[in-house]
Amino acid sequence: MNLKKTWWKEAVIYQIYPRSFMDSNADGIGDLQGIIRKLDYLKYLGIDVIWLSPVYESPNDDNGYDISNYKAIMQEFGTMQDFDELLAQAHARGIRIVMDLVVNHTSDEHAWFMESRKSKDSPFRDYYIWRSGKDEKTPPNNWGSCFGGSAWQYDKQTCMYYLHLFSKKQPDLNWDNPKVRREIFDMMSWWCDKGIDGFRMDVISMISKTKEMPDGETNGLYGDFSPYCVHGPNVHKYLQEMNEQVLSRYDIMTVGETAGVTAELAKQYAGEHTHELNMVFQFEHVEGDGKYGKWTDQKLPLPVLKKILSRWQTELYGEAWNSLFWNNHDQPRAVSRFGSDSPQYRTVSAKMLATCLHMMQGTPYIYQGEELGMTNYPFQNPQEFRDIESINAYQEWCTNGRLSRETFWPCLTFKSRDNARTPMQWDDTANAGFTAAKPWIAVNPNYKEINARAETNDPDSVFHYYKKLIALRRQYPVIVYGKYELLLEDSEQLFVYTRTYENEKLLTVCSFSEQECSFQIPEEFQNASCIITNTNNLYQNETLKLKPYEAFVLYTCH
Ligand code: CA
């Protein structure tokens, strides 16, 4: 099949969570000037695109995912002048910048909402979703919000409830109102005219809601809103309108955060010919492990993980484009979750995971610190959390007595979003070189061993392994465009697949096991060359004894 070639298929994207990346002015909070200082580091790593988590004005109820002004920069992060400088400095290094677009909801401190809540006949009333309660003390329905509690908040100014699928400081916009769409599209064009290179669209699968809003099925406290709010009736219509009015007019890339997406739906959201988005994030491989809602202390069994990822590889082939990720600012650290963060296996398993992901078809995303093999944080007590989701979950599950602390604590600490949000570990000086002040969230105590300075100086580091993977992508079109095929489907230890493109072929072999295991090199790869490995194995015999977490890639060309 002749796949259409585009820059964003060939790119490697690096996600920055600005609050935790680099503090330039000693207030304990990462900022735009801090990012500018580290652009040379990113250039050296070799990434093509930065996805910047939100930097807009925000009261920070959800760390910037609650925006009060889309055309202003959060004071703590700097000024619009700093942003313009960041964009210019990135472009000067050949690095593009993709902005986070959070338009399912705004902050309750956004001017639109402050007007909307004033009266029932405010011209902004219909910018949000207002309903009367069942009676004075009962919300319109039983829906629960993603961050705990009801999805409805009573507002005494007009004695009605507004919908918030996330926190009560994140009221949902009413996308059925054409004025709302106009405002959002104009704002997007304003950013594109500045020269940004794309958008990552926050919960974009939730922008369209059904008109009827009945109770949802409950599994305890609250009802499930998803049949009424996720992939809702007009979501594709609105995205096509956005594409027509904004996206198609610029050379930009888009990636939709589409919780609950199936491969079938992804072909619509990100089809080669559907005129919506370029790609979507799917979450099946990071969501199927939950014991108590999303909370768990268990790993997904390898055969299940392989099945999910392989289905996405196969189903989207030639029809839509995959985005590849192990972690982001909402997920625990990849090495702690899918590999091992023990001193013995951390480095080798981090490299194995990188190999496994970067050799698949799709655009790889690296979350800040992943390239160092940064780990989950050793939480000891609930006061250490900063994340609204973790704080509310502790309250809802433990303090309120649904589960014992002994049962819930390992799950909360394994999955908490704060694992990803501890400061970037730059060097072994105080606070990992992130800040000269007290950081807004604790630094992982392992920064003395795990940090960018040590790893850039060590040719065997996780950092240099990522650098090499990125360089290989430029060298071998088969890594970007090759067709995927899974081997050894039922193996509980090995993740093995091939990629094929024109006359080139790759074999990727990854051990997810802490035991040695044997592997037979398929005949067609017996004289192939090894293009990367995380051990010093030579791959000259047909039968190999693989070390724990060993990974390698063989290349042939006929
Ligand atoms: Ca700062």
Coordinates of C-alpha atoms and ligand atoms in Angstrom, one line a residue:
M1 CA 0.0 0.0 0.0
N2 CA 1.2 3.5 -0.8
L3 CA 0.9 5.5 2.3
K4 CA 0.7 9.3 2.1
K5 CA 3.8 10.8 3.5
T6 CA 3.6 13.8 5.8
W7 CA 5.9 15.5 8.2
W8 CA 3.9 14.6 11.3
K9 CA 4.0 10.9 10.5
E10 CA 7.8 11.1 10.4
A11 CA 8.1 13.2 13.5
V12 CA 8.9 12.4 17.1
I13 CA 6.9 14.5 19.6
Y14 CA 8.1 15.5 23.1
Q15 CA 5.5 16.5 25.7
I16 CA 6.3 19.3 28.1
Y17 CA 4.3 19.8 31.3
P18 CA 5.5 23.4 31.8
R19 CA 4.9 23.6 35.6
S20 CA 7.4 20.8 36.1
F21 CA 9.9 21.3 33.4
M22 CA 12.3 24.1 34.3
D23 CA 12.0 27.1 36.7
S24 CA 14.0 30.1 35.5
N25 CA 13.1 32.7 38.1
A26 CA 13.3 30.8 41.4
D27 CA 9.6 30.7 42.4
G28 CA 9.4 26.9 42.4
I29 CA 7.3 26.8 39.3
G30 CA 8.4 25.8 35.8
D31 CA 8.0 28.6 33.1
L32 CA 8.5 29.6 29.5
Q33 CA 12.0 31.0 30.0
G34 CA 12.9 27.7 31.6
I35 CA 11.8 25.9 28.5
I36 CA 13.8 28.3 26.2
R37 CA 16.9 27.4 28.3
K38 CA 16.4 23.7 27.6
L39 CA 15.7 23.9 23.8
D40 CA 19.3 22.9 23.1
Y41 CA 18.9 19.8 25.2
L42 CA 15.8 18.9 23.2
K43 CA 17.6 19.6 19.9
Y44 CA 20.4 17.3 21.0
L45 CA 17.9 14.6 21.8
G46 CA 16.6 15.0 18.3
I47 CA 12.9 15.5 18.7
D48 CA 10.9 17.4 16.0
V49 CA 7.9 18.7 17.8
I50 CA 7.0 20.0 21.3
W51 CA 3.5 19.4 22.6
L52 CA 3.1 22.1 25.3
S53 CA 0.6 21.3 28.0
P54 CA -1.6 24.4 28.7
V55 CA 0.2 27.7 29.3
Y56 CA -2.9 30.0 29.2
E57 CA -4.2 32.1 32.0
S58 CA -5.8 29.9 34.5
P59 CA -6.6 29.8 38.2
N60 CA -5.0 26.3 38.2
D61 CA -7.7 24.2 39.7
D62 CA -6.5 21.5 37.3
N63 CA -3.1 22.9 36.5
G64 CA -4.0 24.9 33.4
Y65 CA -6.7 22.6 32.0
D66 CA -9.1 25.2 33.4
I67 CA -8.6 28.2 31.2
S68 CA -9.8 31.7 32.1
N69 CA -8.4 33.5 29.0
Y70 CA -7.3 31.7 25.8
K71 CA -5.4 34.6 24.5
A72 CA -3.2 35.3 27.5
I73 CA -0.3 33.4 29.2
M74 CA -0.5 32.3 32.8
Q75 CA 1.4 34.8 34.9
E76 CA 3.4 32.2 36.7
F77 CA 4.7 31.0 33.3
G78 CA 5.6 34.4 31.8
T79 CA 4.2 36.7 29.2
M80 CA 3.0 36.6 25.6
Q81 CA 6.4 38.1 24.8
D82 CA 8.1 35.1 26.4
F83 CA 5.8 32.8 24.4
D84 CA 6.7 34.5 21.1
E85 CA 10.3 34.2 22.0
L86 CA 9.9 30.5 22.7
L87 CA 8.2 29.9 19.4
A88 CA 10.9 31.8 17.5
Q89 CA 13.7 30.1 19.4
A90 CA 12.1 26.6 18.8
H91 CA 11.6 27.4 15.1
A92 CA 15.2 28.6 14.8
R93 CA 16.2 25.1 15.9
G94 CA 13.8 23.4 13.5
I95 CA 11.5 22.4 16.4
R96 CA 7.7 22.9 16.0
I97 CA 5.3 23.7 18.7
V98 CA 1.9 22.1 19.2
M99 CA -0.5 23.8 21.7
D100 CA -2.9 22.1 24.1
L101 CA -6.4 23.2 23.1
V102 CA -8.8 22.8 26.0
V103 CA -12.3 23.7 24.6
N104 CA -14.6 21.1 26.1
H105 CA -14.8 23.4 29.1
T106 CA -13.4 26.7 30.4
S107 CA -12.6 27.8 33.9
D108 CA -15.5 29.2 35.9
E109 CA -13.4 32.3 36.0
H110 CA -13.5 32.8 32.2
A111 CA -15.4 36.0 31.3
W112 CA -18.0 33.9 29.3
F113 CA -18.9 31.9 32.4
M114 CA -19.0 34.9 34.7
E115 CA -21.5 36.5 32.4
S116 CA -23.4 33.3 31.8
R117 CA -24.1 32.6 35.5
K118 CA -25.4 36.2 36.1
S119 CA -28.9 35.7 34.7
K120 CA -31.1 33.4 32.6
D121 CA -31.3 36.0 29.9
S122 CA -27.6 36.8 29.7
P123 CA -26.3 36.8 26.1
F124 CA -23.8 34.3 27.4
R125 CA -26.3 32.0 29.1
D126 CA -26.2 29.5 26.2
Y127 CA -22.5 29.3 26.1
Y128 CA -22.8 26.7 28.9
I129 CA -25.1 23.8 29.8
W130 CA -27.7 24.8 32.4
R131 CA -30.6 22.7 33.7
S132 CA -33.1 22.9 36.5
G133 CA -32.7 20.4 39.3
K134 CA -35.2 17.5 39.8
D135 CA -36.1 19.5 42.9
E136 CA -34.3 22.1 45.0
K137 CA -31.7 19.7 46.4
T138 CA -31.4 17.2 43.6
P139 CA -29.3 17.7 40.5
P140 CA -30.9 17.2 37.0
N141 CA -29.5 13.6 36.9
N142 CA -27.2 11.2 38.6
W143 CA -24.0 11.7 36.5
G144 CA -20.7 11.7 38.3
S145 CA -17.8 13.9 37.3
C146 CA -14.4 12.5 36.3
F147 CA -12.9 14.0 39.4
G148 CA -15.5 12.7 41.9
G149 CA -18.8 14.1 43.1
S150 CA -21.8 15.0 41.0
A151 CA -21.3 16.4 37.4
W152 CA -23.7 19.2 38.2
Q153 CA -23.1 22.2 40.4
Y154 CA -26.0 24.3 41.8
D155 CA -25.6 28.0 41.2
K156 CA -27.6 30.1 43.6
Q157 CA -27.7 33.2 41.4
T158 CA -30.2 31.7 39.1
C159 CA -31.2 28.6 41.1
M160 CA -30.1 26.2 38.3
Y161 CA -27.3 23.7 37.8
Y162 CA -24.5 23.8 35.3
L163 CA -22.8 20.7 33.9
H164 CA -19.1 20.0 34.6
L165 CA -17.7 16.7 33.5
F166 CA -14.5 17.5 35.3
S167 CA -14.1 19.7 38.4
K168 CA -16.8 22.3 39.3
K169 CA -14.4 24.9 38.3
Q170 CA -14.4 23.5 34.7
P171 CA -18.0 24.2 33.4
D172 CA -18.6 22.4 30.0
L173 CA -19.1 24.7 27.0
N174 CA -22.3 24.3 24.9
W175 CA -21.0 23.4 21.5
D176 CA -24.5 23.3 20.0
N177 CA -24.4 27.1 20.2
P178 CA -23.0 28.4 16.9
K179 CA -21.6 31.4 18.7
V180 CA -19.4 29.2 20.9
R181 CA -18.0 27.4 17.9
R182 CA -17.4 30.8 16.1
E183 CA -15.5 32.1 19.2
I184 CA -13.4 28.9 19.5
F185 CA -12.5 28.8 15.8
D186 CA -11.6 32.5 15.8
M187 CA -9.3 31.9 18.8
M188 CA -7.7 28.9 17.1
S189 CA -7.0 30.9 13.9
W190 CA -5.5 33.6 16.1
W191 CA -3.0 31.1 17.4
C192 CA -2.3 29.7 14.0
D193 CA -1.7 33.2 12.6
K194 CA 1.0 33.5 15.3
G195 CA 2.7 30.6 13.6
I196 CA 2.1 27.6 16.0
D197 CA 2.3 24.2 14.4
G198 CA -0.8 22.4 15.7
F199 CA -3.1 21.4 18.4
R200 CA -3.5 18.6 20.9
M201 CA -7.2 18.7 21.6
D202 CA -8.2 17.9 25.2
V203 CA -11.2 15.5 25.6
I204 CA -12.3 16.5 22.2
S205 CA -14.5 13.4 22.0
M206 CA -16.8 14.9 24.7
I207 CA -17.8 18.2 23.1
S208 CA -21.2 17.1 21.8
K209 CA -23.8 16.0 24.3
T210 CA -27.3 14.6 23.8
K211 CA -30.2 16.9 24.3
E212 CA -31.9 14.4 26.6
M213 CA -29.9 13.8 29.7
P214 CA -31.3 10.8 31.6
D215 CA -29.7 9.1 34.6
G216 CA -26.7 6.9 33.7
E217 CA -26.0 3.4 34.9
T218 CA -24.4 3.4 38.3
N219 CA -21.7 1.3 39.8
G220 CA -22.1 2.7 43.2
L221 CA -22.2 6.4 43.9
Y222 CA -22.9 8.1 40.6
G223 CA -24.2 7.4 37.1
D224 CA -22.1 7.1 33.9
F225 CA -22.4 10.1 31.6
S226 CA -20.5 8.5 28.7
P227 CA -23.4 7.2 26.6
Y228 CA -24.7 10.8 26.4
C229 CA -21.5 12.8 26.3
V230 CA -18.7 10.8 24.7
H231 CA -18.7 10.6 20.9
G232 CA -22.0 12.5 21.1
P233 CA -24.4 13.1 18.2
N234 CA -22.6 16.0 16.5
V235 CA -19.0 15.5 17.4
H236 CA -17.9 14.6 13.8
K237 CA -20.0 17.4 12.4
Y238 CA -18.3 20.0 14.6
L239 CA -14.8 18.6 13.9
Q240 CA -15.4 18.8 10.2
E241 CA -16.6 22.3 10.6
M242 CA -13.4 23.1 12.6
N243 CA -11.4 21.5 9.9
E244 CA -13.0 23.4 7.1
Q245 CA -12.9 26.8 8.9
V246 CA -9.5 26.5 10.6
L247 CA -7.3 23.4 10.3
S248 CA -7.3 23.0 6.6
R249 CA -6.1 26.5 6.1
Y250 CA -2.7 26.0 7.8
D251 CA 0.2 23.5 7.6
I252 CA -0.4 22.2 11.1
M253 CA -0.9 18.8 12.8
T254 CA -3.7 17.8 15.2
V255 CA -4.1 15.0 17.7
G256 CA -7.3 14.4 19.5
E257 CA -7.5 13.2 23.0
T258 CA -10.4 10.8 22.6
A259 CA -11.1 8.9 25.8
G260 CA -13.2 5.8 25.0
V261 CA -12.3 5.7 21.3
T262 CA -12.4 2.4 19.5
A263 CA -10.3 1.6 16.3
E264 CA -13.6 1.9 14.3
L265 CA -14.3 5.4 15.6
A266 CA -10.7 6.4 15.2
K267 CA -11.0 5.8 11.5
Q268 CA -13.6 8.5 11.5
Y269 CA -11.9 11.0 13.8
A270 CA -8.5 10.6 12.1
G271 CA -9.2 9.0 8.8
E272 CA -7.0 9.7 5.8
H273 CA -10.0 11.2 4.0
T274 CA -12.5 12.2 6.7
H275 CA -11.3 15.8 7.1
E276 CA -11.3 15.9 10.9
L277 CA -8.0 15.3 12.8
N278 CA -4.6 13.8 11.9
M279 CA -4.5 11.3 14.7
V280 CA -6.0 10.5 18.0
F281 CA -4.8 9.2 21.4
Q282 CA -6.5 5.9 22.3
F283 CA -6.4 4.7 25.9
E284 CA -7.2 1.0 25.8
H285 CA -3.7 0.0 26.7
V286 CA -3.6 2.3 29.7
E287 CA -7.1 1.8 30.9
G288 CA -7.9 -1.9 30.9
D289 CA -6.1 -2.4 34.2
G290 CA -8.5 -0.7 36.7
K291 CA -9.7 -2.5 39.8
Y292 CA -11.6 0.4 41.5
G293 CA -12.6 2.7 38.7
K294 CA -9.2 3.6 37.1
W295 CA -7.3 2.7 40.3
T296 CA -5.2 -0.4 40.5
D297 CA -1.8 -1.8 41.5
Q298 CA -1.7 -4.4 38.8
K299 CA 0.1 -4.6 35.5
L300 CA -1.9 -5.5 32.4
P301 CA -0.8 -9.1 31.4
L302 CA 1.5 -9.0 28.3
P303 CA -0.8 -11.0 26.0
V304 CA -3.6 -8.5 26.7
L305 CA -1.3 -5.5 26.0
K306 CA -0.1 -7.1 22.8
K307 CA -3.5 -7.8 21.6
I308 CA -4.7 -4.2 22.2
L309 CA -1.7 -2.5 20.5
S310 CA -1.6 -5.0 17.6
R311 CA -5.3 -4.5 16.9
W312 CA -4.7 -0.7 16.6
Q313 CA -1.7 -1.3 14.4
T314 CA -3.6 -3.6 12.1
E315 CA -7.0 -1.9 12.0
L316 CA -5.7 1.6 11.3
Y317 CA -3.2 0.5 8.6
G318 CA -3.7 2.6 5.5
E319 CA -6.8 4.2 6.9
A320 CA -5.8 6.4 9.8
W321 CA -2.7 7.2 11.8
N322 CA -1.7 5.9 15.2
S323 CA -0.2 8.0 18.0
L324 CA 2.1 5.9 20.2
F325 CA 2.6 6.6 23.9
W326 CA 3.3 4.8 27.2
N327 CA 2.7 7.8 29.4
N328 CA 1.8 11.4 29.7
H329 CA 0.9 13.9 32.4
D330 CA -2.2 11.9 33.3
Q331 CA -0.5 8.5 33.6
P332 CA 2.1 6.9 35.9
R333 CA 5.7 6.6 34.7
A334 CA 6.2 4.1 31.9
V335 CA 9.2 2.3 33.4
S336 CA 7.4 1.8 36.7
R337 CA 4.2 0.7 35.1
F338 CA 5.2 -1.6 32.2
G339 CA 8.9 -2.3 33.0
S340 CA 10.7 -2.3 36.3
D341 CA 12.0 0.6 38.3
S342 CA 14.2 -1.6 40.5
P343 CA 17.9 -0.5 40.4
Q344 CA 18.8 -3.7 38.6
Y345 CA 16.3 -3.5 35.7
R346 CA 15.4 0.2 35.4
T347 CA 17.8 1.1 32.6
V348 CA 17.4 -2.0 30.5
S349 CA 13.6 -2.1 30.8
A350 CA 13.2 1.6 30.0
K351 CA 15.2 0.9 26.8
M352 CA 13.2 -2.1 26.0
L353 CA 9.9 -0.1 26.3
A354 CA 11.3 2.6 24.1
T355 CA 12.2 0.0 21.4
C356 CA 8.9 -1.6 21.6
L357 CA 7.0 1.6 21.1
H358 CA 9.2 3.5 18.6
M359 CA 9.3 0.6 16.2
M360 CA 5.5 0.4 15.8
Q361 CA 3.6 2.3 13.1
G362 CA 2.5 5.7 14.3
T363 CA 3.9 9.0 15.7
P364 CA 5.8 8.4 19.0
Y365 CA 5.3 10.7 21.9
I366 CA 8.0 11.0 24.6
Y367 CA 6.8 12.5 27.9
Q368 CA 9.3 14.7 29.7
G369 CA 11.7 12.6 31.8
E370 CA 10.8 9.3 30.0
E371 CA 14.0 9.7 28.0
L372 CA 15.8 9.5 31.3
G373 CA 13.8 6.5 32.6
M374 CA 12.3 8.7 35.4
T375 CA 10.2 6.6 37.8
N376 CA 7.1 6.8 39.9
Y377 CA 7.3 8.8 43.1
P378 CA 7.5 7.0 46.5
F379 CA 4.4 8.6 48.1
Q380 CA 4.2 8.2 51.9
N381 CA 1.2 10.2 52.8
P382 CA -1.8 12.0 51.2
Q383 CA -0.4 15.5 51.9
E384 CA 2.1 14.9 49.2
F385 CA -0.5 15.0 46.4
R386 CA -1.1 18.1 44.4
D387 CA -3.4 16.7 41.8
I388 CA -7.2 17.3 42.2
E389 CA -8.0 13.8 40.9
S390 CA -5.7 12.1 43.4
I391 CA -6.8 14.3 46.3
N392 CA -10.5 13.8 45.6
A393 CA -10.0 10.0 45.0
Y394 CA -8.4 9.6 48.4
Q395 CA -11.3 11.4 50.0
E396 CA -14.0 9.5 48.1
W397 CA -12.5 6.0 48.5
C398 CA -10.6 6.1 51.8
T399 CA -11.8 8.9 54.0
N400 CA -15.4 8.1 53.3
G401 CA -14.7 4.5 54.1
R402 CA -15.5 2.7 50.9
L403 CA -12.2 0.9 51.0
S404 CA -9.5 0.5 53.7
R405 CA -6.4 2.6 53.3
E406 CA -4.3 -0.6 53.1
T407 CA -6.3 -1.7 50.0
F408 CA -6.6 1.6 48.2
W409 CA -3.2 3.2 48.9
P410 CA -1.1 0.9 46.7
C411 CA -3.6 1.6 43.8
L412 CA -3.7 5.3 44.3
T413 CA 0.1 5.6 44.5
F414 CA 0.6 3.3 41.5
K415 CA -1.7 5.3 39.2
S416 CA -1.7 8.8 40.6
R417 CA -1.2 11.5 37.9
D418 CA 1.3 13.2 40.3
N419 CA 3.8 10.4 39.5
A420 CA 4.3 12.1 36.1
R421 CA 4.3 15.7 37.5
T422 CA 7.3 15.7 39.8
P423 CA 10.0 18.0 38.5
M424 CA 12.2 17.1 35.6
Q425 CA 15.5 15.8 36.9
W426 CA 18.2 17.9 35.3
D427 CA 21.3 17.3 37.5
D428 CA 22.3 16.1 41.0
T429 CA 22.3 19.6 42.6
A430 CA 19.6 20.7 45.0
N431 CA 16.0 20.1 43.7
A432 CA 17.5 18.2 40.7
G433 CA 18.5 21.6 39.2
F434 CA 14.8 22.3 38.5
T435 CA 14.5 25.3 40.8
A436 CA 16.5 27.4 43.2
A437 CA 13.4 27.7 45.4
K438 CA 11.1 25.1 47.0
P439 CA 9.4 23.3 44.2
W440 CA 5.6 23.3 43.9
I441 CA 5.6 19.5 44.1
A442 CA 8.3 17.3 45.6
V443 CA 11.3 16.1 43.6
N444 CA 11.8 12.4 43.3
P445 CA 14.6 11.5 45.7
N446 CA 16.3 9.4 43.1
Y447 CA 17.4 12.5 41.2
K448 CA 21.0 12.0 42.4
E449 CA 21.3 8.9 40.1
I450 CA 18.6 9.7 37.5
N451 CA 19.2 13.0 35.9
A452 CA 19.9 14.6 32.5
R453 CA 23.4 15.7 33.2
A454 CA 24.5 12.2 34.2
E455 CA 22.7 10.6 31.3
T456 CA 23.9 12.9 28.6
N457 CA 27.5 12.2 29.8
D458 CA 27.0 8.4 29.7
P459 CA 26.8 6.8 26.2
D460 CA 25.0 3.8 27.6
S461 CA 22.2 5.8 29.2
V462 CA 18.5 5.6 28.5
F463 CA 18.9 9.2 27.1
H464 CA 21.4 8.1 24.4
Y465 CA 19.3 5.1 23.6
Y466 CA 16.3 7.4 22.8
K467 CA 18.6 9.6 20.8
K468 CA 19.6 6.6 18.8
L469 CA 16.0 5.5 18.2
I470 CA 15.1 8.9 17.0
A471 CA 18.0 9.0 14.6
L472 CA 17.1 5.5 13.2
R473 CA 13.7 6.8 12.3
R474 CA 15.3 9.3 9.9
Q475 CA 17.4 6.6 8.4
Y476 CA 14.8 3.8 7.8
P477 CA 11.5 4.6 6.1
V478 CA 10.3 1.1 7.2
I479 CA 10.2 2.4 10.8
V480 CA 7.7 5.1 9.8
Y481 CA 5.7 3.5 7.0
G482 CA 6.1 -0.3 7.3
K483 CA 3.2 -2.7 7.7
Y484 CA 3.0 -4.4 11.1
E485 CA 2.6 -8.0 11.9
L486 CA 2.6 -9.7 15.3
L487 CA 4.5 -12.9 15.9
L488 CA 4.2 -15.2 19.0
E489 CA 0.8 -13.9 19.9
D490 CA 0.4 -16.0 23.0
S491 CA 3.9 -15.6 24.5
E492 CA 3.7 -14.3 28.0
Q493 CA 7.3 -13.0 28.0
L494 CA 8.0 -11.8 24.5
F495 CA 6.6 -9.0 22.3
V496 CA 7.8 -9.7 18.8
Y497 CA 6.7 -8.1 15.5
T498 CA 7.8 -7.4 12.0
R499 CA 7.5 -4.3 9.8
T500 CA 7.6 -4.5 6.0
Y501 CA 8.0 -1.6 3.5
E502 CA 8.9 -2.1 -0.1
N503 CA 12.0 -4.3 0.0
E504 CA 12.9 -3.5 3.7
K505 CA 12.0 -5.6 6.7
L506 CA 12.4 -5.2 10.4
L507 CA 12.1 -7.6 13.3
T508 CA 11.6 -6.2 16.8
V509 CA 12.0 -8.5 19.7
C510 CA 11.3 -7.3 23.3
S511 CA 11.3 -9.3 26.5
F512 CA 8.9 -8.1 29.1
S513 CA 10.2 -10.7 31.5
E514 CA 12.6 -10.8 34.4
Q515 CA 13.5 -14.4 33.6
E516 CA 15.9 -15.4 30.8
C517 CA 13.9 -16.8 27.8
S518 CA 14.8 -18.4 24.6
F519 CA 14.0 -17.1 21.1
Q520 CA 14.4 -18.6 17.7
I521 CA 15.3 -16.0 15.0
P522 CA 13.1 -16.6 12.0
E523 CA 14.9 -17.7 8.9
E524 CA 14.6 -14.6 6.8
F525 CA 16.3 -12.6 9.6
Q526 CA 19.2 -15.0 10.1
N527 CA 21.7 -12.8 8.2
A528 CA 20.1 -9.5 9.1
S529 CA 21.9 -6.7 10.8
C530 CA 21.1 -5.5 14.3
I531 CA 20.3 -1.8 14.2
I532 CA 19.8 -1.4 17.9
T533 CA 20.0 -3.5 21.1
N534 CA 20.0 -2.8 24.9
T535 CA 22.5 -5.6 25.6
N536 CA 25.8 -6.7 24.0
N537 CA 24.3 -9.8 22.4
L538 CA 25.4 -10.4 18.8
Y539 CA 22.4 -12.3 17.4
Q540 CA 24.5 -14.6 15.3
N541 CA 23.0 -17.9 16.4
E542 CA 19.5 -19.0 15.4
T543 CA 18.6 -19.8 19.0
L544 CA 19.1 -17.1 21.5
K545 CA 18.9 -16.9 25.3
L546 CA 17.5 -13.5 25.9
K547 CA 18.4 -11.7 29.1
P548 CA 15.7 -10.0 31.3
Y549 CA 14.1 -7.1 29.4
E550 CA 16.4 -7.6 26.4
A551 CA 15.3 -5.9 23.2
F552 CA 16.8 -5.7 19.7
V553 CA 15.9 -4.9 16.2
L554 CA 17.1 -6.7 13.1
Y555 CA 17.0 -5.2 9.6
T556 CA 17.1 -6.9 6.2
C557 CA 16.7 -5.6 2.7
H558 CA 16.3 -7.8 -0.4
Ligands
CA1 CA 9.2 30.1 37.6

